[in-house]
Coordinates of C-alpha atoms in Angstrom, one line a residue:
X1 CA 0.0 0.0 0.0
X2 CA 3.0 2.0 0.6
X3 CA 4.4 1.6 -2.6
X4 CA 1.5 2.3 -4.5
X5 CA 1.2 5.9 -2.6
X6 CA 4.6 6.6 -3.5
X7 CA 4.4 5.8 -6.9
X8 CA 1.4 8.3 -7.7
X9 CA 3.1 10.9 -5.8
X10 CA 5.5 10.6 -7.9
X11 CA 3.6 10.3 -11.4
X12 CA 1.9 13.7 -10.1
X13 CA 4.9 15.2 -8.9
X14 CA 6.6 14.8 -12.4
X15 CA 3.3 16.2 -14.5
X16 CA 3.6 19.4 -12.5
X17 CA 7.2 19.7 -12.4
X18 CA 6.7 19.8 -16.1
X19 CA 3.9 22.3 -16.6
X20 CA 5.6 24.7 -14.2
X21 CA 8.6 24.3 -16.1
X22 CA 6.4 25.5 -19.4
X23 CA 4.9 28.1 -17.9
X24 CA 7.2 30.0 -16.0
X25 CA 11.0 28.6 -17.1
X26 CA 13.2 26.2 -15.1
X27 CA 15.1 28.5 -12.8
X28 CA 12.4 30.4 -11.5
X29 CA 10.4 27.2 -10.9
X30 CA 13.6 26.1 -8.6
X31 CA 12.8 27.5 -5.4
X32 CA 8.7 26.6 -5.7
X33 CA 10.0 22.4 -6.9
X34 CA 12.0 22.1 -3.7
X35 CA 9.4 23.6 -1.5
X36 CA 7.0 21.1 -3.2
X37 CA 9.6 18.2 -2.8
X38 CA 10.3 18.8 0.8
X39 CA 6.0 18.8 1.4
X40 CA 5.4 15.7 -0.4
X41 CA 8.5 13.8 1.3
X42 CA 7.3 14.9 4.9
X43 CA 3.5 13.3 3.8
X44 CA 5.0 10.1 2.8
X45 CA 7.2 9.8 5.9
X46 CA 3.9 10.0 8.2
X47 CA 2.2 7.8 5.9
X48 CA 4.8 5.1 6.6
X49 CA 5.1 5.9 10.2
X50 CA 1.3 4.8 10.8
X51 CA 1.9 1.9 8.6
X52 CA 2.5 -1.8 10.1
X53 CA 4.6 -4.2 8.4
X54 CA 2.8 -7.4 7.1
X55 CA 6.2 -9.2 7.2
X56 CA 6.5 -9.9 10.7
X57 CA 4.2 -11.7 13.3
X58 CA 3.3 -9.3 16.6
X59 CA 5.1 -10.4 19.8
X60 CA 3.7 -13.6 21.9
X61 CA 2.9 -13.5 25.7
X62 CA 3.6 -16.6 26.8
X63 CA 1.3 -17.7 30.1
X64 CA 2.2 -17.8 33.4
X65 CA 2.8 -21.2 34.9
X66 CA -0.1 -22.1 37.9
X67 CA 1.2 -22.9 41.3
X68 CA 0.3 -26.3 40.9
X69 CA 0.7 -28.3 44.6
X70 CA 3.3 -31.3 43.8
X71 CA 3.3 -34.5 45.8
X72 CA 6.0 -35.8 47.8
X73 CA 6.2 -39.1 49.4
X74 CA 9.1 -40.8 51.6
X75 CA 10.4 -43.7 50.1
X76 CA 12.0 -45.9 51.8
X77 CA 14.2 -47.1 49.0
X78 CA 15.8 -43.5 49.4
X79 CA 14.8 -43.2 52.9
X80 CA 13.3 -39.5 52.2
X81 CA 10.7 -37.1 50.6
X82 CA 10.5 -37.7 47.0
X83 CA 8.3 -36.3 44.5
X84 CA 5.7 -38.5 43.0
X85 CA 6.2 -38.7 39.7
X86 CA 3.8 -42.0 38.5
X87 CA 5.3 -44.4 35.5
X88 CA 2.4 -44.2 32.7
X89 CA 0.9 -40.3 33.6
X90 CA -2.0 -40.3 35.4
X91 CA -2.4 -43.6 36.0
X92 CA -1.3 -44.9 39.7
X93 CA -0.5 -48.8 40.2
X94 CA 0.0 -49.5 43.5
X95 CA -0.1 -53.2 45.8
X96 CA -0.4 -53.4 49.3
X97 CA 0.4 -56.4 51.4
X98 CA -2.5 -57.5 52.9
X99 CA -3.5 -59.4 56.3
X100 CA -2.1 -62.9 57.2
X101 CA -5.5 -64.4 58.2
X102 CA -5.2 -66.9 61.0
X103 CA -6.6 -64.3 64.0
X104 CA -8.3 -61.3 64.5
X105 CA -7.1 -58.0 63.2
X106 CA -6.4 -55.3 65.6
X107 CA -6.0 -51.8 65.9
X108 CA -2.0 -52.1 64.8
X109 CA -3.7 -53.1 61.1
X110 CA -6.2 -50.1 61.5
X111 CA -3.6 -47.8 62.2
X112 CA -1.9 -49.3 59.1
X113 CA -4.7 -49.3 56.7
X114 CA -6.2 -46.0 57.8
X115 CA -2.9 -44.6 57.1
X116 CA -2.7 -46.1 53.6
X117 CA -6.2 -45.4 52.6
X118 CA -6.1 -41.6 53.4
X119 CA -3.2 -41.0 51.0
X120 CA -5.4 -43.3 48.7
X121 CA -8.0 -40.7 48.8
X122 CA -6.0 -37.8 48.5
X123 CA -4.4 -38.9 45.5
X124 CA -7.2 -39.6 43.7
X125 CA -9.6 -37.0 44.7
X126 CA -7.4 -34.0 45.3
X127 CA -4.5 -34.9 42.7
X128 CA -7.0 -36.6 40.5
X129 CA -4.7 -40.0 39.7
X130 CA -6.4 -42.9 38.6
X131 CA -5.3 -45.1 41.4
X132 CA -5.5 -49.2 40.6
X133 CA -5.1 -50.2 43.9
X134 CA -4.4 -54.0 44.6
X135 CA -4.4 -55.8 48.0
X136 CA -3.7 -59.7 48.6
X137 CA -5.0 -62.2 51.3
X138 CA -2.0 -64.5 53.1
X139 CA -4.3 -67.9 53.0
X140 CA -0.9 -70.1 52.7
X141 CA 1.2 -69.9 55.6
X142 CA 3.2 -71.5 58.3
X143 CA 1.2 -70.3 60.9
X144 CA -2.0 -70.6 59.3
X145 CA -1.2 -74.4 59.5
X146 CA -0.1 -74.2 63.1
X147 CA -3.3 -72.4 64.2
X148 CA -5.1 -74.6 62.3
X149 CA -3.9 -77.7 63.5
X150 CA -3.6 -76.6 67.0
X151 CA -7.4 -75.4 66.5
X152 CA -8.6 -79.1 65.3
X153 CA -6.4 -81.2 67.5
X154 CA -7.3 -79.1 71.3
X155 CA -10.8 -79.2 70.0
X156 CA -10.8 -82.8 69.6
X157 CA -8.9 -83.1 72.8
X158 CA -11.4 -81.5 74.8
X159 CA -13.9 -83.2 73.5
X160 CA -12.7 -86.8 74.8
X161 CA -13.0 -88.2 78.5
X162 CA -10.2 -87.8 81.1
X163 CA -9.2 -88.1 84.2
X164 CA -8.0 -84.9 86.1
X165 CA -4.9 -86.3 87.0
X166 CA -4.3 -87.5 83.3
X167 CA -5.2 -83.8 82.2
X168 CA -2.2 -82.6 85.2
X169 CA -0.1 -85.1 83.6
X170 CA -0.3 -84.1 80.1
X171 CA -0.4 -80.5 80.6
X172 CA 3.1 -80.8 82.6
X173 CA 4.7 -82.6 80.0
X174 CA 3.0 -79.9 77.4
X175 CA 5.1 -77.6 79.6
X176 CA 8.2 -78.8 79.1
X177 CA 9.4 -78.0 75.5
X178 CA 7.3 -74.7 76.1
X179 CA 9.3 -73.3 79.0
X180 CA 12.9 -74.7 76.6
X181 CA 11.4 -72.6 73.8
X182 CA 10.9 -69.4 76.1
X183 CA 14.0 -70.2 77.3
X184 CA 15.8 -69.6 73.7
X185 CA 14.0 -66.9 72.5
X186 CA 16.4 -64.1 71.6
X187 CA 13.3 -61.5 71.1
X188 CA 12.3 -60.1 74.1
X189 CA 8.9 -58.9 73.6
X190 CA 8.3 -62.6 72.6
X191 CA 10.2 -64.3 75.6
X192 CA 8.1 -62.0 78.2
X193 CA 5.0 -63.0 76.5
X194 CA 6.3 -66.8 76.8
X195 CA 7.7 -66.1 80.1
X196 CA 4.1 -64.8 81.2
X197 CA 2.2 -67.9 79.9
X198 CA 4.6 -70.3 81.7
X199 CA 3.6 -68.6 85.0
X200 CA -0.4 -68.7 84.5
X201 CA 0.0 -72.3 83.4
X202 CA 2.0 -72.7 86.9
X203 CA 0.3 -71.3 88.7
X204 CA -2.7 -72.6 87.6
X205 CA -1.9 -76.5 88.1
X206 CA -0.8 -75.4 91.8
X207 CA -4.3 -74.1 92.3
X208 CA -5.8 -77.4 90.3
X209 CA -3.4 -80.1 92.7
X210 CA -4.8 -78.2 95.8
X211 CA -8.8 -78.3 95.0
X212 CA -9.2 -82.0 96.2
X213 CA -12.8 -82.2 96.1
X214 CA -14.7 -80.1 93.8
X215 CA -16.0 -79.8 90.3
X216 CA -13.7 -81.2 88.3
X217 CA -15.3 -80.6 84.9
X218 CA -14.9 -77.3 85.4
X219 CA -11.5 -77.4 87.0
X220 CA -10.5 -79.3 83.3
X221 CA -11.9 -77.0 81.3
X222 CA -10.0 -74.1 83.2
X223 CA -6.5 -75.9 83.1
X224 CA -7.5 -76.3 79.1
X225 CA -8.3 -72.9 78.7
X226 CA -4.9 -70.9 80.7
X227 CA -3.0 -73.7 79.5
X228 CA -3.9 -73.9 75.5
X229 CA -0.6 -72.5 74.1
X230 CA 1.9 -75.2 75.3
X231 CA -0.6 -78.0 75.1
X232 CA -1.8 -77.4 71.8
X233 CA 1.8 -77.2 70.6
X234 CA 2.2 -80.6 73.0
X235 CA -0.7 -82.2 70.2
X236 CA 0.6 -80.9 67.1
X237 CA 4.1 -82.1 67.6
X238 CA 2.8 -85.2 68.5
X239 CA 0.0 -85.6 66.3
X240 CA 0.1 -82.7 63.6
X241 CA 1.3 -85.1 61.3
X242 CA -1.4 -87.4 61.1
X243 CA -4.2 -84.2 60.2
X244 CA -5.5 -85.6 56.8
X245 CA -8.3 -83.0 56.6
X246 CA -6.9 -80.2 54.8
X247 CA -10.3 -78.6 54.7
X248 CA -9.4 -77.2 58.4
X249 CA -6.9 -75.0 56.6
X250 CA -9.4 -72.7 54.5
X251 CA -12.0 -72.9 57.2
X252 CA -9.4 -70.9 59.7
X253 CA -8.7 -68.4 56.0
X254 CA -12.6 -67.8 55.2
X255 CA -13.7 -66.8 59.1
X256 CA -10.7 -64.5 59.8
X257 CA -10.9 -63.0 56.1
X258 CA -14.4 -62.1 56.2
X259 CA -13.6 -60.6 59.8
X260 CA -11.2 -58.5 57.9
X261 CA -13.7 -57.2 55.6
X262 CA -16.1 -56.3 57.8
X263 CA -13.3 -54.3 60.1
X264 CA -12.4 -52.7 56.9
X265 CA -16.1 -52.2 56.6
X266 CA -16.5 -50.4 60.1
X267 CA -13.8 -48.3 59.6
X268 CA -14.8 -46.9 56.3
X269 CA -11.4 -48.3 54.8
X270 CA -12.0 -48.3 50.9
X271 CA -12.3 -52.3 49.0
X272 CA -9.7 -52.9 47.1
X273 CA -9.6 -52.6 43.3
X274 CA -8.6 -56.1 42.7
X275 CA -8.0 -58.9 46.0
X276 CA -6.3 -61.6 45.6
X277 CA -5.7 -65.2 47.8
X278 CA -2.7 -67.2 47.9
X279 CA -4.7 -70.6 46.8
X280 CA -5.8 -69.0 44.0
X281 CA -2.2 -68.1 42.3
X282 CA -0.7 -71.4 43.0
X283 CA -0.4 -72.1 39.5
X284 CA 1.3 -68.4 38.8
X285 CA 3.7 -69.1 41.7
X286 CA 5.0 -72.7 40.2
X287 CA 5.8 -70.6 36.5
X288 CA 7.2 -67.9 38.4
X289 CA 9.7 -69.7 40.6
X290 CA 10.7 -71.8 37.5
X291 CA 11.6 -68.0 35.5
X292 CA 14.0 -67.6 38.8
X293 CA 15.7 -70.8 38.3
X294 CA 15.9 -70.3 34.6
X295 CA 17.4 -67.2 34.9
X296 CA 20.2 -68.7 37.2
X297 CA 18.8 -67.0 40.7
X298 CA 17.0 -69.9 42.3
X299 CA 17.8 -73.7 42.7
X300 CA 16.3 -77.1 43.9
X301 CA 17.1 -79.5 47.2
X302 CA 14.9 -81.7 48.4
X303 CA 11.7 -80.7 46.6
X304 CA 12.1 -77.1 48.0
X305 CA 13.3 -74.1 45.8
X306 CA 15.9 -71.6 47.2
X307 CA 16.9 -68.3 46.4
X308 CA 20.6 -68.1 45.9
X309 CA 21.1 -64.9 47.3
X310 CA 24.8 -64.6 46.4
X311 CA 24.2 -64.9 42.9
X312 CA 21.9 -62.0 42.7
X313 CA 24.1 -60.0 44.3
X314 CA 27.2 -60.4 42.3
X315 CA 25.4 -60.1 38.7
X316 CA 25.1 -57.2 36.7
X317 CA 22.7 -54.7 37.2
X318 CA 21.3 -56.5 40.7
X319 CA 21.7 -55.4 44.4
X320 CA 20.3 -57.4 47.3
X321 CA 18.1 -55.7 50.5
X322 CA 17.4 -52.3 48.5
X323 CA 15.6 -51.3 51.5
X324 CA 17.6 -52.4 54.8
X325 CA 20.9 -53.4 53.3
X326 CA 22.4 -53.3 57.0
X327 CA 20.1 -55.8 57.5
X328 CA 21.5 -58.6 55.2
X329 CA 23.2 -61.8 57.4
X330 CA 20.5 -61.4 60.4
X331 CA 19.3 -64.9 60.7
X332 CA 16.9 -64.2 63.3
X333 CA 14.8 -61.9 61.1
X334 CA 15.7 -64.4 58.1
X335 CA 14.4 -67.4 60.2
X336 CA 11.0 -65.8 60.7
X337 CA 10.6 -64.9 57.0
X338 CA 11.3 -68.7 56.5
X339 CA 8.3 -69.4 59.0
X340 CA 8.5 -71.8 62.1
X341 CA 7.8 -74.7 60.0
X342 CA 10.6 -74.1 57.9
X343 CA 13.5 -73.7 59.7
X344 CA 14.5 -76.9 61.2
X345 CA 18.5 -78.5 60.9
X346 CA 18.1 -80.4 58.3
X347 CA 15.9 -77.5 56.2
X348 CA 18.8 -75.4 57.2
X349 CA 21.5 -77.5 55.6
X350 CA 19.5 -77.4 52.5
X351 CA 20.9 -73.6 51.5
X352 CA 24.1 -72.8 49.8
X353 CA 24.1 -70.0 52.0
X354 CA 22.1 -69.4 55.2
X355 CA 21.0 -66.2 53.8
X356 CA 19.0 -68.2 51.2
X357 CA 15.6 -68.0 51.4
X358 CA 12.8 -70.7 50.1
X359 CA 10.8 -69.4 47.0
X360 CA 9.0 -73.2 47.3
X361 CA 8.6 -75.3 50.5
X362 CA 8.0 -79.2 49.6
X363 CA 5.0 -80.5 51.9
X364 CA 5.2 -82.5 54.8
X365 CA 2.3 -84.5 56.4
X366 CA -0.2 -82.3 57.8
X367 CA 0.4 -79.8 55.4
X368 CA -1.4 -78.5 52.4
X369 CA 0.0 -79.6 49.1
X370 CA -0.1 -79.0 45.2
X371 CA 1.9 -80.8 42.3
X372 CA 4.8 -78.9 41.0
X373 CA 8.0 -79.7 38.7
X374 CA 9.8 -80.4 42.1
X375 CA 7.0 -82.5 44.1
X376 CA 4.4 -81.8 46.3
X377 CA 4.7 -78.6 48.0
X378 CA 3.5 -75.3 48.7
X379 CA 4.4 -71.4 48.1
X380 CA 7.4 -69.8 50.4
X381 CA 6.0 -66.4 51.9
X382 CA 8.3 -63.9 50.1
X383 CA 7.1 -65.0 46.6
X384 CA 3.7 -64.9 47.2
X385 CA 3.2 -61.4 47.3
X386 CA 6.1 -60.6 43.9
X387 CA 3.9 -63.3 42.0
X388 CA 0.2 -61.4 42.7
X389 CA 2.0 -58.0 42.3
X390 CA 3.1 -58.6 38.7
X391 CA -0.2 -60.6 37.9
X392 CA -2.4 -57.5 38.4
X393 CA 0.2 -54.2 38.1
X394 CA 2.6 -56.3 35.6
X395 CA 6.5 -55.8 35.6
X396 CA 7.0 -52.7 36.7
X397 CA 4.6 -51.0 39.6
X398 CA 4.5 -47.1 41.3
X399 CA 3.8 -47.8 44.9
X400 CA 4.0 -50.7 47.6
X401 CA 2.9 -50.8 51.3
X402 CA 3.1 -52.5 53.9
X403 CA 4.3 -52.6 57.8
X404 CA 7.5 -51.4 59.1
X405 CA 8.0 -54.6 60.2
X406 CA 7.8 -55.8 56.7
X407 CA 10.9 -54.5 55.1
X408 CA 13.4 -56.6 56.0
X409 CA 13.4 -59.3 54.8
X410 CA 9.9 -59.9 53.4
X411 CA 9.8 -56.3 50.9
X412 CA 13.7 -56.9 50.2
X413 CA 13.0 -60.8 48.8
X414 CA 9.9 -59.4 47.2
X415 CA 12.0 -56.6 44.9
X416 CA 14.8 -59.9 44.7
X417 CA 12.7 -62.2 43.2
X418 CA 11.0 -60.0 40.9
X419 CA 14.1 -58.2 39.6
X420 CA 15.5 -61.5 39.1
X421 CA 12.3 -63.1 37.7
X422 CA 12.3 -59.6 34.8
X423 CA 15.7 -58.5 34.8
X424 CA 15.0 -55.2 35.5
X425 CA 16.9 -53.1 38.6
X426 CA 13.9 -51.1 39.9
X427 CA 10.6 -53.1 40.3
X428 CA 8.3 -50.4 42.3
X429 CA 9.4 -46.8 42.6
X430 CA 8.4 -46.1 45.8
X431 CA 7.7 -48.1 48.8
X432 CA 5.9 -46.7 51.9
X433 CA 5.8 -47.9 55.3
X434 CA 3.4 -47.6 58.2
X435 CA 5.0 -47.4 61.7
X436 CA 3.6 -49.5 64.5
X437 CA 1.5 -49.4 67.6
X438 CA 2.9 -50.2 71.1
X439 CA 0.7 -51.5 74.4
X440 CA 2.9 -51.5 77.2
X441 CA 6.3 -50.9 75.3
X442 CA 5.7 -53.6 72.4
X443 CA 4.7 -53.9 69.5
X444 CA 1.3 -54.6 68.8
X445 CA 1.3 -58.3 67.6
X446 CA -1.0 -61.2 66.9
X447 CA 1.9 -63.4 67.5
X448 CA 2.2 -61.6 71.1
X449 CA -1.1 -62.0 71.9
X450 CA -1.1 -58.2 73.0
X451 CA -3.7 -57.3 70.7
X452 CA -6.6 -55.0 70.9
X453 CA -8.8 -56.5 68.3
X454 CA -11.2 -53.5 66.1
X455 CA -14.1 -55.0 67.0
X456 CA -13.5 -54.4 70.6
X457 CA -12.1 -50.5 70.3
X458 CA -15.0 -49.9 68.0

């Protein structure tokens, strides 16, 4: 437009150059021309000021970035805050070790479950994640079997006719291994609790040998009662071996599982996404154990599959106890990840290492059983939880939780066995623990029988 302006100014300026040049001659038309020049240049210089060039685009604003809140959780694998960043956007996979389901739950798993399902809630209606959120049931377990056993064999004891003085006998001799047992307990939390039984049960046949006359009916069922612990242990070693009804096993499950629920219930804990049971994964366990040993991690003795710990820690890539590496050689805390069934001599001599850990327990009698590749047998703890993890989440996961108490070793093997089952280095990216509750200076514990159930707070 600019142009075109300029060029008829310029056609005009020539036609009257020339006339004035006509009329009037060319040096007195000098002075008048340059006048005329300067007029028509100062018009086209504001004409161009006002103008906008079409060559170039006008300058961009570019928007502030909002405030937005970030997340931060405290992973133990780095054992501080980190922010949340989720594998696959907004999407949130997440597994929580659930309940062992041989007793009651008590307020130690409230507190735990509370915990968990508040930062559920805030991450999926305040942050807006889509949270899968997955949860297992323990139905296979060492001391499922125990309480079971112990369960079926006291109940049939008590049922059958006796003589008070057979009943004294019996319970003393139940006493016994007991009072050895508290005796070698290196935890002390468990050897008071032991220590504490032993003196009821003492104290209790003194006050039984002194009634003389009486009602002895009731006198039996009493000495039953205090003394259930050691003489229930008393029948299973002596007869656990000989319990051919399995059924008994997921009788103890189904009560104490549907307890759970309705805790869960009572405490407005949100269900699960997905729940999964032990029993029902047997099948996912057997292929998974069998990708360890392939994969040169795991190996047979016996009819039992072992971890070889020292194996995974010298290859590439791989780094054992992620969590509590300080932790790595205690045999105590090993020995209870094994389970009490597990951990006898000639178990023991089994291992490469005594740091091993058993990915699949062959069955004794009186125990539950399934076919594998190596015989009849039954899942080790530790690869329970790894096997229903991948199943729902898949290879690689955002968050576990769990129980303080669960990190070492139980949360170490887990990562062990399912790094070694992918070979990956990182199977969850954060793992978050719930502290516990103390009564009287210990931990709250169904296998310290210090418990205060749900039902009874609520």
């Amino acid at each position: 437009a600019t142009l075109s302006r300029l060029q008829r100014y310029c056609v005009r300026f020539r036609m009257w150059v020339c006339g004035r040049v006509r009329s009037v001659g060319l040096k007195r038309s000098t002075r008048v021309i340059r006048a005329a020049a300067s007029s028509i240049a100062r018009g086209l210089s504001r004409t161009m000021a006002t103008e906008k060039p079409a060559s170039k685009q006008p300058p961009w604003n570019k928007p502030e970035e909002a405030n937005q809140p970030k997340l931060k959780l405290y992973n133990s694998l780095t054992r501080k805050k980190e922010e949340f960043v989720p594998l696959n956007g907004r999407q949130v996979l997440w597994y929580s070790c659930g309940p062992t389901v041989y007793d009651a739950s008590h307020m130690g798993h409230a507190r735990s479950y509370i915990t968990f399902d508040i930062l559920r809630r805030v991450m999926s209606d305040y942050f807006n994640y889509q949270v899968l959120y997955g949860m297992n049931i323990t139905d296979i377990d060492d001391k499922i079997i125990k309480r079971a056993r112990r369960n079926h064999l006291l109940a049939n004891y008590s049922s059958e006719e006796r003589s008070l003085a057979e009943l004294l006998q019996h319970i003393s001799e139940a006493l016994k291994p007991f009072k050895e047992k508290a005796g070698q307990e290196r935890d002390e939390d468990k050897k008071a609790m032991l220590h504490n039984t032993v003196s009821k049960v003492e104290a209790t046949l003194r006050e039984a040998g002194e009634v003389g006359s009486g009602d002895p009916a009731s006198t039996k069922a009493n000495l039953i009662s205090v003394a259930q612990d050691p003489l229930s242990a008393w029948l299973d070693s002596k007869y656990g071996s000989e319990v051919r009804d399995h059924g008994i096993f997921a009788t103890l499950t189904r009560h104490w599982e549907e307890e759970f629920h309705r805790d869960m219930e009572a405490l407005n804990v949100l269900p699960a996404d997905v729940l999964t049971r032990v029993s029902e994964f047997v099948p996912e366990v057997i292929d998974y154990v069998q990708k360890i040993v392939e994969a040169g991690f795991g190996y047979e003795c016996n009819g039992s599959v072992y971890f070889d710990v020292s194996k995974f820690s010298s290859a590439p890539g791989h780094s054992y106890a992620k969590l509590v590496p300080e932790a790595v050689g205690d045999l105590q805390a090993l020995a209870e990840g094994e389970g009490e069934l597990s951990v006898s001599v000639d178990k023991l001599q089994e291992k490469r290492s005594r740091i091993d850990f058993v990915l699949w327990k062959a069955s004794k009698p009186g125990e539950p059983a399934w076919d594998s590749p190596w015989g009849q047998g039954r899942p080790g703890w530790h690869i329970e939880c790894s096997v229903m993890a991948c199943d729902i989440l898949g290879a690689r996961a955002d968050i576990h939780t769990g129980g303080v108490d669960l990190k070492f070793p139980h949360h170490d093997n887990e990562i062990a066995q399912a790094e070694a089952r992918y070979g990956h280095d990182q199977w969850m990216s954060y793992f978050l623990h719930s502290g516990h509750l103390t009564i009287e200076g210990c931990k709250m514990s169904k296998s310290l029988k210090n418990f205060i159930t749900i039902k009874d707070a609520l």
